[in-house]
Amino acid sequence: MNNRKFIYILLLILSWELISRVVGNDQLMPTSLVIAEKLWYELIEGKLWLYAFYSIVAIFIGLGISTILALSISLFSIKYKWVMDFFKFLNSILHPLPGIAILPILIIWFGVGYKAIFALVIHSVLWPIITNLFLALETFPKTLSMVGDNYEMGLLRKFWYIYFPGIMPSFISGIKTGWARAFRAVISAEMFFGVIGATGGLGWYLVKKRVFLDTTGIFAGLVVIIIIGIILERFVFNKLEKITIEKWGLKS
Amino acid sequence: MSIVLKNISKKYENKILFENINLEIDSGEFITIVGKSGIGKSTLLSIIGSFEKVDDGEVIFNEKSVKKPDRNRIIVFQTFDQLLPWKTVRENIEFPLIHTNSNGLDIEKLLDELDLKSVENLYPHQLSGGMKQRVAIGRSIITKPQVLLMDEPFGSLDVGTRQNLQRLVLFLWKEYNITIVFVTHDVSEAVLLGNRIWILNESEIIEIENPIMRPRDQMAANYQMFVGELIKNIK
């Protein structure tokens, strides 16, 4: 973390501390120290990490399925132009549809449970990834594709060795957008569904804390969500970008 | 080995580029193609490599009618984006060997010949234009193809780099006995490199044997005269 970001975080904490002390009501705005204590307690005693784990697993499974789907669609789009046209059309209809809006129908179809959550995550993630991949495929250098043809590479081989690394910048960017949307979708669904599995995820944790008017607990949950986001951005996506597109000179 | 273009016709956006053309390339030839911009030089090269479909006629390679590109007719482009950005110089050159399961040329010797030994671990974005083209040439000949199709490969390079690469291509042509078809908009380059020159005009293709012996001196009077003669034929 560079110094400037560290100063920003410090400023945010200080501002929070100042405002919360002016408000002077922990039920509305607990101080940062109280939130920190609560966070520690919830992680150790309240098993907040387990709630987070459930949400993350749901996100990753949904994200994984969406990625495989998006890559398969892209693969066939290279061979058959109508596949790209069809999914572009579908994208224009379904992409603007908020995940939470289709939740009632997903519940009717799949019931209350992980199946509905995965379907929701897939809907939330698939379209941004596809949009990015299609954009990359449409601007993909023809010369690189011709290199594959020159060595008589089949479609699958050509996709894996030529197209996939070539569209990596757009793929990572799609995954980043998809991840954020998946997180939102999962938390919303968990809030909607209540407990799923052994404990439920972060969404359920937040609902429980609201029911018991545990404002500090809610903030502890939010801090965990923020931390997960930062860890993923910094240690997964940034790292992935560094070892691929930055190294290859593809980062614009 | 020979390539025969038999009764080839090709339209592009309702404009007739070629109508019923017949051309032949023999093994070991160095053919250069010149003509105005947009006349169809690159399209003709793509047809020879089977990258471009024809409206009529056929391309015969090794006595067989061919419709798809293959590893024996490798194309090199003018644009620098033909290299795989995620592979180093060495990996780019080795790429065809891995994907064709062939032994090919000795990569160490080739890296030396191409003067790329010192940059073998760099990525394409770290190379100059001339180096990138040398990598592209290296990759194209590593599998010992019978034919090299070069589409204005030095078009974006400065004069000095261009001259070095012209020498390099001539060296590789002799060393590895490859048939080369080379598109250029520079008539002087066409005369320097080609044994035979095809001039593409709107209604015809003129084939001219290069009368100047190798090594060719671009400053010599007969060289300049021949270049002038060719320019007069480009319509």
PDB file of N, CA and C in Angstrom, chain A residues 95-146:
ATOM      1  N   HIS A  95     -28.797  -7.927 -19.819  1.00  0.00           N
ATOM      2  CA  HIS A  95     -27.771  -7.238 -19.028  1.00  0.00           C
ATOM      3  C   HIS A  95     -28.350  -6.118 -18.142  1.00  0.00           C
ATOM      4  N   PRO A  96     -29.277  -5.295 -18.681  1.00  0.00           N
ATOM      5  CA  PRO A  96     -29.774  -4.210 -17.823  1.00  0.00           C
ATOM      6  C   PRO A  96     -30.717  -4.682 -16.701  1.00  0.00           C
ATOM      7  N   LEU A  97     -31.139  -5.948 -16.760  1.00  0.00           N
ATOM      8  CA  LEU A  97     -32.099  -6.448 -15.774  1.00  0.00           C
ATOM      9  C   LEU A  97     -31.405  -6.673 -14.425  1.00  0.00           C
ATOM     10  N   PRO A  98     -31.811  -5.937 -13.365  1.00  0.00           N
ATOM     11  CA  PRO A  98     -31.131  -6.123 -12.076  1.00  0.00           C
ATOM     12  C   PRO A  98     -31.357  -7.532 -11.540  1.00  0.00           C
ATOM     13  N   GLY A  99     -30.316  -8.099 -10.943  1.00  0.00           N
ATOM     14  CA  GLY A  99     -30.393  -9.460 -10.410  1.00  0.00           C
ATOM     15  C   GLY A  99     -31.548  -9.625  -9.446  1.00  0.00           C
ATOM     16  N   ILE A 100     -31.707  -8.650  -8.581  1.00  0.00           N
ATOM     17  CA  ILE A 100     -32.718  -8.757  -7.522  1.00  0.00           C
ATOM     18  C   ILE A 100     -34.130  -8.819  -8.125  1.00  0.00           C
ATOM     19  N   ALA A 101     -34.288  -8.243  -9.338  1.00  0.00           N
ATOM     20  CA  ALA A 101     -35.604  -8.244  -9.985  1.00  0.00           C
ATOM     21  C   ALA A 101     -36.008  -9.637 -10.449  1.00  0.00           C
ATOM     22  N   ILE A 102     -35.013 -10.459 -10.754  1.00  0.00           N
ATOM     23  CA  ILE A 102     -35.381 -11.807 -11.236  1.00  0.00           C
ATOM     24  C   ILE A 102     -35.392 -12.830 -10.085  1.00  0.00           C
ATOM     25  N   LEU A 103     -35.060 -12.369  -8.896  1.00  0.00           N
ATOM     26  CA  LEU A 103     -35.009 -13.286  -7.755  1.00  0.00           C
ATOM     27  C   LEU A 103     -36.333 -14.008  -7.514  1.00  0.00           C
ATOM     28  N   PRO A 104     -37.510 -13.313  -7.550  1.00  0.00           N
ATOM     29  CA  PRO A 104     -38.768 -14.026  -7.312  1.00  0.00           C
ATOM     30  C   PRO A 104     -38.974 -15.199  -8.277  1.00  0.00           C
ATOM     31  N   ILE A 105     -38.630 -14.959  -9.557  1.00  0.00           N
ATOM     32  CA  ILE A 105     -38.837 -16.043 -10.525  1.00  0.00           C
ATOM     33  C   ILE A 105     -37.819 -17.166 -10.296  1.00  0.00           C
ATOM     34  N   LEU A 106     -36.611 -16.800  -9.867  1.00  0.00           N
ATOM     35  CA  LEU A 106     -35.600 -17.824  -9.588  1.00  0.00           C
ATOM     36  C   LEU A 106     -36.040 -18.694  -8.409  1.00  0.00           C
ATOM     37  N   ILE A 107     -36.710 -18.068  -7.439  1.00  0.00           N
ATOM     38  CA  ILE A 107     -37.184 -18.830  -6.272  1.00  0.00           C
ATOM     39  C   ILE A 107     -38.268 -19.828  -6.713  1.00  0.00           C
ATOM     40  N   ILE A 108     -39.145 -19.361  -7.621  1.00  0.00           N
ATOM     41  CA  ILE A 108     -40.186 -20.277  -8.115  1.00  0.00           C
ATOM     42  C   ILE A 108     -39.549 -21.445  -8.874  1.00  0.00           C
ATOM     43  N   TRP A 109     -38.538 -21.116  -9.663  1.00  0.00           N
ATOM     44  CA  TRP A 109     -37.894 -22.168 -10.467  1.00  0.00           C
ATOM     45  C   TRP A 109     -37.021 -23.107  -9.634  1.00  0.00           C
ATOM     46  N   PHE A 110     -36.190 -22.505  -8.781  1.00  0.00           N
ATOM     47  CA  PHE A 110     -35.163 -23.320  -8.102  1.00  0.00           C
ATOM     48  C   PHE A 110     -35.398 -23.507  -6.596  1.00  0.00           C
ATOM     49  N   GLY A 111     -36.392 -22.818  -6.062  1.00  0.00           N
ATOM     50  CA  GLY A 111     -36.630 -22.902  -4.619  1.00  0.00           C
ATOM     51  C   GLY A 111     -35.671 -21.997  -3.879  1.00  0.00           C
ATOM     52  N   VAL A 112     -35.815 -21.946  -2.562  1.00  0.00           N
ATOM     53  CA  VAL A 112     -34.928 -21.106  -1.758  1.00  0.00           C
ATOM     54  C   VAL A 112     -33.695 -21.930  -1.434  1.00  0.00           C
ATOM     55  N   GLY A 113     -32.576 -21.537  -1.976  1.00  0.00           N
ATOM     56  CA  GLY A 113     -31.369 -22.309  -1.697  1.00  0.00           C
ATOM     57  C   GLY A 113     -30.238 -21.906  -2.626  1.00  0.00           C
ATOM     58  N   TYR A 114     -29.198 -22.714  -2.595  1.00  0.00           N
ATOM     59  CA  TYR A 114     -28.002 -22.365  -3.357  1.00  0.00           C
ATOM     60  C   TYR A 114     -28.232 -22.337  -4.870  1.00  0.00           C
ATOM     61  N   LYS A 115     -29.146 -23.202  -5.339  1.00  0.00           N
ATOM     62  CA  LYS A 115     -29.390 -23.231  -6.793  1.00  0.00           C
ATOM     63  C   LYS A 115     -29.839 -21.852  -7.279  1.00  0.00           C
ATOM     64  N   ALA A 116     -30.754 -21.242  -6.516  1.00  0.00           N
ATOM     65  CA  ALA A 116     -31.251 -19.904  -6.895  1.00  0.00           C
ATOM     66  C   ALA A 116     -30.131 -18.879  -6.798  1.00  0.00           C
ATOM     67  N   ILE A 117     -29.296 -19.014  -5.754  1.00  0.00           N
ATOM     68  CA  ILE A 117     -28.173 -18.070  -5.597  1.00  0.00           C
ATOM     69  C   ILE A 117     -27.206 -18.197  -6.783  1.00  0.00           C
ATOM     70  N   PHE A 118     -26.885 -19.437  -7.146  1.00  0.00           N
ATOM     71  CA  PHE A 118     -25.958 -19.617  -8.278  1.00  0.00           C
ATOM     72  C   PHE A 118     -26.554 -19.020  -9.550  1.00  0.00           C
ATOM     73  N   ALA A 119     -27.854 -19.267  -9.753  1.00  0.00           N
ATOM     74  CA  ALA A 119     -28.514 -18.731 -10.954  1.00  0.00           C
ATOM     75  C   ALA A 119     -28.445 -17.204 -10.952  1.00  0.00           C
ATOM     76  N   LEU A 120     -28.644 -16.629  -9.775  1.00  0.00           N
ATOM     77  CA  LEU A 120     -28.595 -15.165  -9.666  1.00  0.00           C
ATOM     78  C   LEU A 120     -27.180 -14.643  -9.951  1.00  0.00           C
ATOM     79  N   VAL A 121     -26.196 -15.345  -9.380  1.00  0.00           N
ATOM     80  CA  VAL A 121     -24.798 -14.925  -9.607  1.00  0.00           C
ATOM     81  C   VAL A 121     -24.458 -15.064 -11.088  1.00  0.00           C
ATOM     82  N   ILE A 122     -24.882 -16.164 -11.688  1.00  0.00           N
ATOM     83  CA  ILE A 122     -24.581 -16.368 -13.116  1.00  0.00           C
ATOM     84  C   ILE A 122     -25.190 -15.228 -13.938  1.00  0.00           C
ATOM     85  N   HIS A 123     -26.433 -14.880 -13.624  1.00  0.00           N
ATOM     86  CA  HIS A 123     -27.060 -13.776 -14.354  1.00  0.00           C
ATOM     87  C   HIS A 123     -26.279 -12.469 -14.142  1.00  0.00           C
ATOM     88  N   SER A 124     -25.831 -12.253 -12.928  1.00  0.00           N
ATOM     89  CA  SER A 124     -25.144 -10.988 -12.625  1.00  0.00           C
ATOM     90  C   SER A 124     -23.759 -10.905 -13.255  1.00  0.00           C
ATOM     91  N   VAL A 125     -23.120 -12.080 -13.414  1.00  0.00           N
ATOM     92  CA  VAL A 125     -21.715 -12.101 -13.833  1.00  0.00           C
ATOM     93  C   VAL A 125     -21.537 -12.358 -15.334  1.00  0.00           C
ATOM     94  N   LEU A 126     -22.386 -13.216 -15.861  1.00  0.00           N
ATOM     95  CA  LEU A 126     -22.202 -13.663 -17.252  1.00  0.00           C
ATOM     96  C   LEU A 126     -22.180 -12.496 -18.247  1.00  0.00           C
ATOM     97  N   TRP A 127     -23.115 -11.577 -18.103  1.00  0.00           N
ATOM     98  CA  TRP A 127     -23.246 -10.519 -19.114  1.00  0.00           C
ATOM     99  C   TRP A 127     -22.073  -9.547 -19.138  1.00  0.00           C
ATOM    100  N   PRO A 128     -21.604  -9.076 -17.961  1.00  0.00           N
ATOM    101  CA  PRO A 128     -20.417  -8.205 -18.054  1.00  0.00           C
ATOM    102  C   PRO A 128     -19.187  -8.913 -18.617  1.00  0.00           C
ATOM    103  N   ILE A 129     -19.036 -10.213 -18.288  1.00  0.00           N
ATOM    104  CA  ILE A 129     -17.870 -10.936 -18.835  1.00  0.00           C
ATOM    105  C   ILE A 129     -18.027 -11.076 -20.355  1.00  0.00           C
ATOM    106  N   ILE A 130     -19.229 -11.451 -20.780  1.00  0.00           N
ATOM    107  CA  ILE A 130     -19.465 -11.629 -22.221  1.00  0.00           C
ATOM    108  C   ILE A 130     -19.260 -10.306 -22.970  1.00  0.00           C
ATOM    109  N   THR A 131     -19.767  -9.206 -22.399  1.00  0.00           N
ATOM    110  CA  THR A 131     -19.607  -7.903 -23.057  1.00  0.00           C
ATOM    111  C   THR A 131     -18.125  -7.625 -23.287  1.00  0.00           C
ATOM    112  N   ASN A 132     -17.325  -7.863 -22.251  1.00  0.00           N
ATOM    113  CA  ASN A 132     -15.881  -7.607 -22.358  1.00  0.00           C
ATOM    114  C   ASN A 132     -15.214  -8.535 -23.364  1.00  0.00           C
ATOM    115  N   LEU A 133     -15.577  -9.815 -23.289  1.00  0.00           N
ATOM    116  CA  LEU A 133     -14.931 -10.783 -24.194  1.00  0.00           C
ATOM    117  C   LEU A 133     -15.292 -10.515 -25.654  1.00  0.00           C
ATOM    118  N   PHE A 134     -16.553 -10.178 -25.906  1.00  0.00           N
ATOM    119  CA  PHE A 134     -16.972  -9.897 -27.283  1.00  0.00           C
ATOM    120  C   PHE A 134     -16.234  -8.683 -27.843  1.00  0.00           C
ATOM    121  N   LEU A 135     -16.105  -7.672 -26.983  1.00  0.00           N
ATOM    122  CA  LEU A 135     -15.400  -6.464 -27.411  1.00  0.00           C
ATOM    123  C   LEU A 135     -13.955  -6.806 -27.796  1.00  0.00           C
ATOM    124  N   ALA A 136     -13.338  -7.655 -26.983  1.00  0.00           N
ATOM    125  CA  ALA A 136     -11.949  -8.049 -27.257  1.00  0.00           C
ATOM    126  C   ALA A 136     -11.860  -8.897 -28.524  1.00  0.00           C
ATOM    127  N   LEU A 137     -12.842  -9.780 -28.708  1.00  0.00           N
ATOM    128  CA  LEU A 137     -12.801 -10.646 -29.893  1.00  0.00           C
ATOM    129  C   LEU A 137     -13.002  -9.847 -31.175  1.00  0.00           C
ATOM    130  N   GLU A 138     -13.855  -8.829 -31.082  1.00  0.00           N
ATOM    131  CA  GLU A 138     -14.128  -8.030 -32.277  1.00  0.00           C
ATOM    132  C   GLU A 138     -12.924  -7.198 -32.705  1.00  0.00           C
ATOM    133  N   THR A 139     -12.078  -6.861 -31.737  1.00  0.00           N
ATOM    134  CA  THR A 139     -10.904  -6.044 -32.075  1.00  0.00           C
ATOM    135  C   THR A 139      -9.618  -6.891 -32.068  1.00  0.00           C
ATOM    136  N   PHE A 140      -9.800  -8.211 -32.015  1.00  0.00           N
ATOM    137  CA  PHE A 140      -8.631  -9.099 -31.945  1.00  0.00           C
ATOM    138  C   PHE A 140      -7.841  -9.030 -33.258  1.00  0.00           C
ATOM    139  N   PRO A 141      -6.494  -8.895 -33.171  1.00  0.00           N
ATOM    140  CA  PRO A 141      -5.714  -8.795 -34.424  1.00  0.00           C
ATOM    141  C   PRO A 141      -5.905 -10.020 -35.316  1.00  0.00           C
ATOM    142  N   LYS A 142      -6.297  -9.742 -36.550  1.00  0.00           N
ATOM    143  CA  LYS A 142      -6.543 -10.825 -37.503  1.00  0.00           C
ATOM    144  C   LYS A 142      -5.256 -11.616 -37.756  1.00  0.00           C
ATOM    145  N   THR A 143      -4.141 -10.866 -37.687  1.00  0.00           N
ATOM    146  CA  THR A 143      -2.853 -11.517 -37.983  1.00  0.00           C
ATOM    147  C   THR A 143      -2.566 -12.651 -36.988  1.00  0.00           C
ATOM    148  N   LEU A 144      -2.949 -12.448 -35.714  1.00  0.00           N
ATOM    149  CA  LEU A 144      -2.688 -13.495 -34.723  1.00  0.00           C
ATOM    150  C   LEU A 144      -3.531 -14.730 -35.011  1.00  0.00           C
ATOM    151  N   SER A 145      -4.766 -14.482 -35.400  1.00  0.00           N
ATOM    152  CA  SER A 145      -5.644 -15.599 -35.738  1.00  0.00           C
ATOM    153  C   SER A 145      -5.074 -16.362 -36.938  1.00  0.00           C
ATOM    154  N   MET A 146      -4.517 -15.598 -37.893  1.00  0.00           N
ATOM    155  CA  MET A 146      -3.952 -16.230 -39.091  1.00  0.00           C
ATOM    156  C   MET A 146      -2.709 -17.059 -38.768  1.00  0.00           C
TER     157      MET A 146
END
